[in-house]
Short mmCIF file of C-alpha atoms in Angstrom, two decimals:
data_model
loop_
_atom_site.label_atom_id
_atom_site.label_comp_id
_atom_site.label_asym_id
_atom_site.label_seq_id
_atom_site.Cartn_x
_atom_site.Cartn_y
_atom_site.Cartn_z
CA MET A 1 0.00 0.00 0.00
CA ALA A 2 1.32 3.43 -0.92
CA ALA A 3 2.03 5.91 1.83
CA ALA A 4 -0.89 8.26 2.38
CA ARG A 5 -0.29 11.89 1.53
CA PRO A 6 -1.75 14.70 3.64
CA PRO A 7 -4.14 17.16 2.00
CA THR A 8 -2.47 19.50 -0.46
CA ALA A 9 -1.27 22.77 1.06
CA ARG A 10 -2.67 26.09 -0.16
CA HIS A 11 0.46 27.42 -1.83
CA THR A 12 0.52 28.02 -5.59
CA SER A 13 4.07 26.92 -6.44
CA ARG A 14 6.05 23.71 -6.38
CA VAL A 15 7.97 23.75 -3.09
CA GLY A 16 10.94 21.61 -2.08
CA LEU A 17 13.19 21.13 0.93
CA ALA A 18 16.94 20.39 0.95
CA LEU A 19 18.54 19.27 4.21
CA ALA A 20 22.28 19.08 4.87
CA GLY A 21 24.02 16.92 7.47
CA GLY A 22 25.63 17.51 10.82
CA GLY A 23 25.20 14.47 13.08
CA PRO A 24 22.71 14.50 16.00
CA LEU A 25 23.37 18.25 16.32
CA GLY A 26 22.38 18.78 12.70
CA ALA A 27 19.20 16.75 13.04
CA GLY A 28 18.25 18.68 16.18
CA TYR A 29 18.88 22.01 14.49
CA GLU A 30 16.86 21.08 11.42
CA ILE A 31 13.90 19.78 13.41
CA GLY A 32 13.84 22.90 15.61
CA ALA A 33 14.13 25.22 12.61
CA LEU A 34 11.43 23.32 10.71
CA CYS A 35 9.03 23.64 13.64
CA ALA A 36 9.57 27.39 13.62
CA LEU A 37 9.06 27.59 9.85
CA GLN A 38 5.92 25.46 10.03
CA GLU A 39 4.33 27.77 12.59
CA ALA A 40 5.32 30.88 10.65
CA LEU A 41 3.95 29.64 7.30
CA PRO A 42 0.32 28.57 7.81
CA GLY A 43 -0.26 27.97 4.08
CA LEU A 44 2.52 25.41 3.80
CA ARG A 45 2.87 21.89 5.16
CA PHE A 46 6.43 20.66 5.46
CA ASP A 47 5.14 17.09 5.57
CA ALA A 48 3.43 17.52 2.17
CA LEU A 49 5.94 19.27 -0.08
CA ASP A 50 6.66 18.47 -3.73
CA GLY A 51 10.14 17.12 -3.11
CA TYR A 52 12.80 16.42 -0.50
CA VAL A 53 16.53 15.83 -0.72
CA GLY A 54 18.53 14.85 2.34
CA VAL A 55 22.19 14.25 3.09
CA SER A 56 23.61 12.52 6.18
CA ALA A 57 21.50 13.48 9.23
CA GLY A 58 19.27 15.45 6.86
CA ALA A 59 18.45 12.19 5.08
CA ILE A 60 16.86 10.81 8.24
CA VAL A 61 14.78 13.95 8.79
CA ALA A 62 13.75 14.07 5.10
CA ALA A 63 12.66 10.43 5.19
CA GLY A 64 10.29 11.19 8.05
CA LEU A 65 8.83 14.31 6.43
CA ALA A 66 8.27 12.58 3.08
CA ASN A 67 6.31 9.92 4.97
CA GLY A 68 3.91 12.47 6.40
CA MET A 69 5.55 13.04 9.78
CA THR A 70 5.17 16.70 10.75
CA PRO A 71 8.09 18.68 12.19
CA ARG A 72 6.39 18.55 15.59
CA GLN A 73 6.03 14.79 15.35
CA LEU A 74 9.74 14.55 14.53
CA ALA A 75 10.54 16.70 17.56
CA THR A 76 8.45 14.44 19.78
CA ALA A 77 9.95 11.23 18.37
CA PHE A 78 13.59 12.23 17.82
CA ILE A 79 14.23 14.98 20.36
CA GLU A 80 11.91 14.32 23.31
CA ARG A 81 11.49 10.60 22.61
CA ARG A 82 7.96 10.54 23.99
CA GLY A 83 4.51 10.10 22.48
CA ASP A 84 3.87 7.07 20.27
CA ALA A 85 6.52 4.48 21.13
CA ALA A 86 6.43 3.20 17.53
CA ASP A 87 7.87 6.52 16.31
CA ARG A 88 10.63 7.05 18.85
CA VAL A 89 14.20 7.03 17.60
CA ASP A 90 17.10 7.07 20.03
CA PRO A 91 20.07 8.97 18.54
CA GLY A 92 22.26 6.73 20.66
CA LEU A 93 21.62 4.01 18.06
CA LEU A 94 24.18 5.83 15.94
CA PHE A 95 26.94 4.86 18.31
CA GLN A 96 26.73 1.08 18.43
CA PRO A 97 30.28 -0.37 18.27
CA ALA A 98 31.02 -2.16 15.01
CA LEU A 99 31.83 -5.44 16.74
CA GLY A 100 31.51 -7.50 13.59
CA GLU A 101 33.97 -5.25 11.78
CA PHE A 102 36.40 -5.43 14.69
CA ALA A 103 36.25 -9.24 14.72
CA GLN A 104 36.83 -9.55 10.98
CA ARG A 105 39.84 -7.24 11.05
CA LEU A 106 41.29 -8.93 14.12
CA ALA A 107 41.07 -12.30 12.41
CA ARG A 108 43.28 -10.98 9.59
CA LEU A 109 45.95 -9.66 11.96
CA PRO A 110 48.18 -12.81 12.13
CA LEU A 111 48.44 -13.04 8.35
CA LEU A 112 49.12 -9.32 7.99
CA ALA A 113 51.71 -9.42 10.77
CA GLY A 114 53.48 -12.21 8.89
CA GLU A 115 53.43 -10.13 5.72
CA ALA A 116 54.93 -7.17 7.57
CA PHE A 117 57.66 -9.39 9.04
CA TRP A 118 58.49 -10.78 5.57
CA ARG A 119 58.82 -7.29 4.13
CA LEU A 120 61.09 -6.17 6.96
CA VAL A 121 63.38 -9.21 7.31
CA VAL A 122 63.41 -10.93 3.90
CA GLU A 123 62.78 -8.05 1.50
CA ARG A 124 64.67 -5.64 3.76
CA ARG A 125 62.17 -2.85 3.28
CA SER A 126 61.98 0.11 5.65
CA THR A 127 60.14 -0.23 8.92
CA LEU A 128 57.48 2.24 7.78
CA SER A 129 56.92 0.37 4.52
CA SER A 130 56.65 -2.92 6.38
CA LEU A 131 54.14 -1.57 8.87
CA GLU A 132 51.89 -0.41 6.03
CA ALA A 133 50.71 -4.00 5.70
CA LEU A 134 49.21 -3.78 9.18
CA GLY A 135 46.97 -0.89 8.07
CA ARG A 136 44.52 -3.39 6.61
CA ALA A 137 43.93 -4.70 10.13
CA LEU A 138 42.39 -1.40 11.19
CA PRO A 139 38.58 -1.28 11.09
CA SER A 140 36.87 0.77 8.38
CA GLY A 141 34.81 2.48 11.07
CA LEU A 142 34.26 2.56 14.81
CA PHE A 143 30.47 2.38 14.83
CA SER A 144 27.78 0.50 12.94
CA SER A 145 24.54 2.06 11.70
CA ALA A 146 22.81 -1.33 11.52
CA ALA A 147 20.74 -0.73 14.67
CA LEU A 148 19.65 2.70 13.40
CA GLU A 149 18.63 1.19 10.06
CA VAL A 150 16.43 -1.39 11.81
CA ARG A 151 14.74 1.29 13.91
CA LEU A 152 14.14 3.54 10.90
CA ARG A 153 12.69 0.57 9.03
CA ASP A 154 10.21 0.02 11.86
CA VAL A 155 9.21 3.69 11.97
CA LEU A 156 8.73 3.94 8.20
CA SER A 157 6.75 0.71 8.11
CA GLN A 158 3.94 2.05 10.31
CA PRO A 159 0.46 2.30 8.73
CA GLY A 160 0.22 5.13 6.20
CA ARG A 161 3.98 5.20 5.61
CA SER A 162 6.35 3.35 3.34
CA ASN A 163 9.98 2.29 3.39
CA ASP A 164 9.88 2.10 -0.42
CA PHE A 165 10.81 5.16 -2.48
CA ARG A 166 8.51 4.02 -5.28
CA ARG A 167 5.42 3.98 -3.09
CA LEU A 168 5.70 7.54 -1.84
CA HIS A 169 3.47 10.24 -3.31
CA THR A 170 6.28 12.77 -3.35
CA ARG A 171 9.88 12.79 -4.52
CA LEU A 172 12.43 11.79 -1.90
CA VAL A 173 16.13 11.68 -2.72
CA LEU A 174 18.76 10.57 -0.20
CA VAL A 175 22.33 11.04 -1.39
CA ALA A 176 25.23 8.76 -0.47
CA THR A 177 28.75 8.47 -1.88
CA ASP A 178 30.06 5.34 -3.59
CA LEU A 179 33.32 4.79 -1.71
CA ASP A 180 35.08 2.98 -4.57
CA SER A 181 34.26 5.55 -7.24
CA GLY A 182 33.75 8.76 -5.25
CA GLU A 183 30.51 9.39 -7.12
CA ALA A 184 27.37 10.73 -5.48
CA VAL A 185 24.44 8.32 -5.79
CA PRO A 186 20.90 9.79 -5.55
CA PHE A 187 18.88 7.00 -3.96
CA GLY A 188 15.23 7.54 -4.78
CA LEU A 189 15.67 8.60 -8.40
CA PRO A 190 14.86 6.09 -11.17
CA GLY A 191 17.52 3.40 -11.28
CA HIS A 192 18.34 3.88 -7.60
CA ASP A 193 14.87 3.57 -6.07
CA ALA A 194 14.72 -0.16 -5.29
CA VAL A 195 16.80 0.30 -2.14
CA PRO A 196 14.80 0.58 1.11
CA ILE A 197 14.63 4.16 2.39
CA SER A 198 16.02 3.13 5.77
CA VAL A 199 19.10 1.57 4.14
CA ALA A 200 19.70 4.62 1.93
CA ALA A 201 19.37 6.94 4.94
CA SER A 202 21.88 4.95 7.00
CA ALA A 203 24.30 4.90 4.05
CA SER A 204 23.98 8.66 3.59
CA ALA A 205 24.80 9.20 7.27
CA ALA A 206 27.87 6.91 7.37
CA LEU A 207 30.65 9.42 8.00
CA PRO A 208 33.92 7.81 6.80
CA GLY A 209 36.24 6.72 9.57
CA LEU A 210 33.53 7.00 12.21
CA PHE A 211 30.96 4.62 10.73
CA VAL A 212 31.45 1.40 8.82
CA PRO A 213 30.43 1.85 5.16
CA VAL A 214 26.99 0.51 4.28
CA HIS A 215 26.98 -2.17 1.59
CA ILE A 216 24.25 -2.03 -1.04
CA ASP A 217 24.25 -4.45 -3.97
CA GLY A 218 27.92 -5.21 -3.44
CA ARG A 219 29.03 -1.57 -3.28
CA ALA A 220 30.22 0.33 -0.20
CA TYR A 221 28.54 3.67 0.51
CA VAL A 222 29.39 6.48 2.90
CA ASP A 223 28.24 10.00 3.78
CA GLY A 224 26.65 11.88 0.88
CA ALA A 225 28.27 15.15 1.98
CA LEU A 226 31.62 14.08 0.54
CA LYS A 227 30.64 15.52 -2.85
CA LYS A 228 28.25 18.36 -2.02
CA THR A 229 26.80 19.93 1.10
CA LEU A 230 23.15 20.09 0.02
CA HIS A 231 22.63 18.46 -3.41
CA ALA A 232 19.82 21.00 -3.92
CA SER A 233 20.18 20.77 -7.70
CA VAL A 234 18.27 17.46 -7.58
CA LEU A 235 15.08 19.36 -6.74
CA LEU A 236 15.84 22.50 -8.77
CA GLU A 237 16.28 20.42 -11.89
CA GLY A 238 12.99 18.75 -11.02
CA GLY A 239 11.21 22.08 -11.42
CA VAL A 240 10.56 23.39 -7.91
CA ASP A 241 9.75 27.10 -7.76
CA LEU A 242 10.54 27.66 -4.09
CA LEU A 243 13.29 25.78 -2.29
CA PHE A 244 13.91 25.85 1.46
CA CYS A 245 17.47 24.88 2.39
CA LEU A 246 18.66 24.08 5.91
CA ASN A 247 22.36 23.82 6.75
CA PRO A 248 23.31 23.25 10.41
CA LEU A 249 27.11 23.63 10.19
CA VAL A 250 28.66 27.05 9.64
CA PRO A 251 32.11 28.47 10.47
CA PHE A 252 32.29 30.78 13.44
CA GLU A 253 33.05 34.47 12.91
CA ALA A 254 34.86 35.92 15.89
CA GLY A 255 35.23 39.34 14.24
CA GLY A 256 32.72 41.82 12.90
CA ARG A 257 29.54 40.79 11.15
CA ARG A 258 29.41 40.69 7.40
CA GLY A 259 26.49 40.47 5.03
CA GLU A 260 22.85 40.75 6.06
CA VAL A 261 21.83 41.79 9.53
CA VAL A 262 20.45 39.11 11.82
CA PRO A 263 20.01 39.55 15.59
CA ARG A 264 23.14 38.33 17.34
CA PRO A 265 22.52 35.89 20.20
CA ALA A 266 23.30 37.26 23.62
CA GLN A 267 26.28 34.99 24.19
CA THR A 268 29.81 35.51 25.44
CA PRO A 269 32.00 36.05 22.36
CA ILE A 270 34.97 33.86 21.53
CA PRO A 271 37.91 36.26 21.04
CA SER A 272 40.21 33.82 19.24
CA LEU A 273 39.64 30.25 18.11
CA VAL A 274 43.30 29.35 18.46
CA ASP A 275 42.91 29.76 22.24
CA GLY A 276 40.57 26.76 22.15
CA GLY A 277 43.34 24.49 20.91
CA LEU A 278 43.17 21.72 18.33
CA PRO A 279 39.45 20.81 18.77
CA LEU A 280 38.25 24.32 17.85
CA VAL A 281 40.79 24.63 15.04
CA LEU A 282 39.68 21.34 13.50
CA SER A 283 36.00 22.22 13.95
CA GLN A 284 36.46 25.56 12.24
CA THR A 285 38.39 23.90 9.40
CA PHE A 286 35.74 21.23 8.87
CA ARG A 287 32.88 23.72 8.94
CA SER A 288 34.68 26.15 6.63
CA LEU A 289 35.30 23.46 4.02
CA ILE A 290 31.66 22.38 4.09
CA HIS A 291 30.32 25.91 3.98
CA SER A 292 32.61 27.07 1.17
CA ARG A 293 31.12 24.37 -1.05
CA LEU A 294 27.64 25.48 -0.03
CA GLU A 295 28.37 29.10 -0.95
CA LEU A 296 29.72 28.08 -4.35
CA GLY A 297 26.66 25.94 -4.95
CA MET A 298 24.27 28.74 -4.00
CA LYS A 299 25.95 31.15 -6.39
CA GLY A 300 25.68 28.59 -9.14
CA TYR A 301 22.00 27.98 -8.46
CA GLU A 302 21.26 31.71 -8.71
CA SER A 303 22.42 31.72 -12.32
CA SER A 304 21.45 28.21 -13.44
CA HIS A 305 17.99 28.24 -11.83
CA ALA A 306 17.09 31.92 -11.82
CA HIS A 307 13.38 31.05 -11.97
CA ALA A 308 13.41 29.64 -8.43
CA ASP A 309 13.50 31.40 -5.09
CA ILE A 310 15.97 29.76 -2.71
CA LEU A 311 15.70 30.46 1.01
CA LEU A 312 18.68 29.32 3.07
CA PHE A 313 18.38 28.93 6.84
CA GLU A 314 21.42 28.21 8.94
CA PRO A 315 22.81 29.17 12.36
CA ASP A 316 24.14 32.65 12.97
CA HIS A 317 27.86 32.67 12.18
CA HIS A 318 28.39 34.59 15.43
CA ASP A 319 26.56 32.04 17.60
CA PRO A 320 29.07 30.37 19.95
CA GLN A 321 26.43 28.02 21.34
CA MET A 322 26.00 26.31 17.98
CA PHE A 323 29.73 26.37 17.24
CA LEU A 324 30.91 24.99 20.57
CA ALA A 325 28.35 22.18 20.63
CA ASN A 326 29.67 18.73 19.80
CA ILE A 327 27.98 17.70 16.55
CA PHE A 328 27.82 14.11 17.81
CA SER A 329 26.39 14.99 21.21
CA VAL A 330 23.16 13.21 22.03
CA SER A 331 22.63 14.78 25.45
CA GLN A 332 22.47 18.32 24.02
CA ARG A 333 19.87 17.58 21.35
CA ALA A 334 16.90 19.09 23.26
CA LEU A 335 18.78 22.25 24.20
CA LEU A 336 20.03 22.81 20.67
CA ALA A 337 16.65 22.04 19.08
CA GLU A 338 15.06 24.70 21.27
CA HIS A 339 17.90 27.08 20.44
CA ALA A 340 17.38 26.47 16.70
CA TYR A 341 13.64 26.99 17.05
CA GLN A 342 14.03 30.35 18.79
CA SER A 343 16.89 31.59 16.60
CA THR A 344 14.91 30.76 13.45
CA ARG A 345 11.95 32.69 14.80
CA ARG A 346 14.26 35.66 15.46
CA ARG A 347 15.62 35.45 11.95
CA LEU A 348 12.12 35.38 10.45
CA ARG A 349 11.10 38.41 12.47
CA ALA A 350 14.26 40.31 11.55
CA GLN A 351 13.83 39.62 7.83
CA ARG A 352 10.07 39.61 7.57
CA SER A 353 9.85 42.47 5.03
CA ARG A 354 12.16 40.79 2.52
CA LEU A 355 10.79 37.32 3.13
CA ALA A 356 7.18 38.50 2.82
CA GLN A 357 7.88 39.73 -0.70
CA GLN A 358 9.49 36.47 -1.76
CA LEU A 359 6.82 34.31 -0.20
CA ARG A 360 4.02 36.37 -1.70
CA ARG A 361 5.15 35.32 -5.17
CA HIS A 362 4.30 31.74 -4.22
CA GLY A 363 0.99 32.34 -2.53
CA LEU A 364 2.45 32.20 0.95
CA ARG A 365 2.49 34.61 3.86
CA LEU A 366 4.10 34.91 7.27
CA ASP A 367 1.92 34.54 10.34
CA ASP A 368 2.88 37.67 12.27
CA ALA A 369 0.78 36.69 15.28
CA ALA A 370 2.66 33.39 15.62
CA LEU A 371 6.04 35.04 15.10
CA ASP A 372 5.38 37.71 17.71
CA ASP A 373 3.87 35.39 20.32
CA PRO A 374 6.22 35.52 23.34
CA ALA A 375 4.84 32.29 24.81
CA ARG A 376 5.89 30.04 21.95
CA ALA A 377 8.53 27.43 22.65
CA LEU A 378 9.53 24.11 21.18
CA LEU A 379 10.45 22.26 24.35
CA ALA A 380 11.62 24.72 26.99
CA ALA A 381 9.72 27.23 29.10
CA PRO A 382 8.70 30.45 27.30
CA VAL A 383 10.86 33.54 27.63
CA LYS A 384 10.01 36.23 30.12
CA PRO A 385 7.90 39.18 28.85
CA SER A 386 10.75 41.61 29.50
CA GLN A 387 13.12 39.48 27.42
CA HIS A 388 10.57 39.27 24.61
CA ALA A 389 10.03 43.05 24.59
CA LEU A 390 13.76 43.62 24.15
CA ARG A 391 13.98 41.02 21.40
CA ARG A 392 10.96 42.56 19.65
CA LEU A 393 12.62 45.98 19.65
CA GLU A 394 15.80 44.46 18.19
CA ASP A 395 13.74 42.71 15.50
CA VAL A 396 12.00 45.93 14.46
CA LEU A 397 15.29 47.82 14.26
CA ASP A 398 16.94 45.05 12.25
CA ASP A 399 13.99 44.86 9.85
CA LEU A 400 14.03 48.62 9.38
CA GLU A 401 17.78 48.60 8.76
CA GLN A 402 17.38 46.04 5.99
CA VAL A 403 14.59 48.02 4.34
CA LEU A 404 16.69 51.20 4.39
CA ALA A 405 19.68 49.31 3.00
CA ARG A 406 17.63 48.02 0.06
CA VAL A 407 16.24 51.48 -0.64
CA GLN A 408 19.72 52.98 -0.67
CA ALA A 409 21.06 50.21 -2.91
CA ALA A 410 18.21 50.41 -5.41
CA PRO A 411 18.88 52.47 -8.59
CA ALA A 412 16.94 55.68 -8.92
CA THR A 413 13.86 55.31 -11.11
CA HIS A 414 13.00 59.02 -11.41
CA GLN A 415 15.24 61.93 -12.33
CA PRO A 416 14.72 65.21 -10.47
CA ARG A 417 13.00 67.91 -12.51
#
């Protein structure tokens, strides 16, 4: 039986959603941000869009949405882990030791040790060259995603859902990378749609070195983010008119703000990343590499798909809470989901004039009453009225600043007489 599709939303354009990766942190950010977007856009249902593409953690979130799970249902099942027990997913399933992989590699150790000894003593190779043979005894990953795949299979096999790409009533594409060729494989598109959704999602989330590659039809697959950050072109080439993009991982900017104005979180600034040592340096490097590819892709989409409006939502580059969080932390998922929910609401309020114009072209509008409601929260207690009043003032000033900036940048249309 095909998965049931919710009633069609009231928008007038084809709308898609592209979700990047980022581990449990990324999934928490995307779910929190999606809940904020869902409340702010009453004419749109994020569980009934025209297409979804997901990479890594985003693949898991996209699989749920394409099966009719609302952002709030995802928050209940993935973040709070309450409600219907059949829908609950424990992020800790990601970190099951790859015992089978360890055993297989250990069994090969005596033979490889003999090969290393032969190279060193008989062939008189260098010690380093001889030890290279032992590299094949190291596991291909520390953790196995098998337990996560089984749980996803159970969730997607509930009544009204499907674990089969071909039985969905909307396009779902989950991208993984073929380890032996380095090519991105779009599971869900014709020719790659016979694979169960749960298997494709676990393959897309298999970060090399951390997770054992997932084998599908004799090929080994790993994280889909190796080639691109978003793979948004899959939906743009499919003809969507409005594309929402969510990217959880951004580099941190310790200096002055650049680009558009967004309210800066009231957090203690980080004066210099080098003071944080190797962990912060590596985190900044990893995030910068990922984000640079995203920026290049966005610029390319603007020219190659000029007909479409692309709305990118990501954390504030000056937000130390998102930067300092461990992307593989499970314990912080509720805190960060709430943080993403509130920061997305702030961003929507700060940019409401510009966003309202873009959304209007697609028959959509922002719900100002929902955006300005001080009592709204995803999981945590609502903010105090005094805190909301200050935030509201900041939002108005930021919105006004953007309007004035656009007016000043616009070319004059009338010459003075």
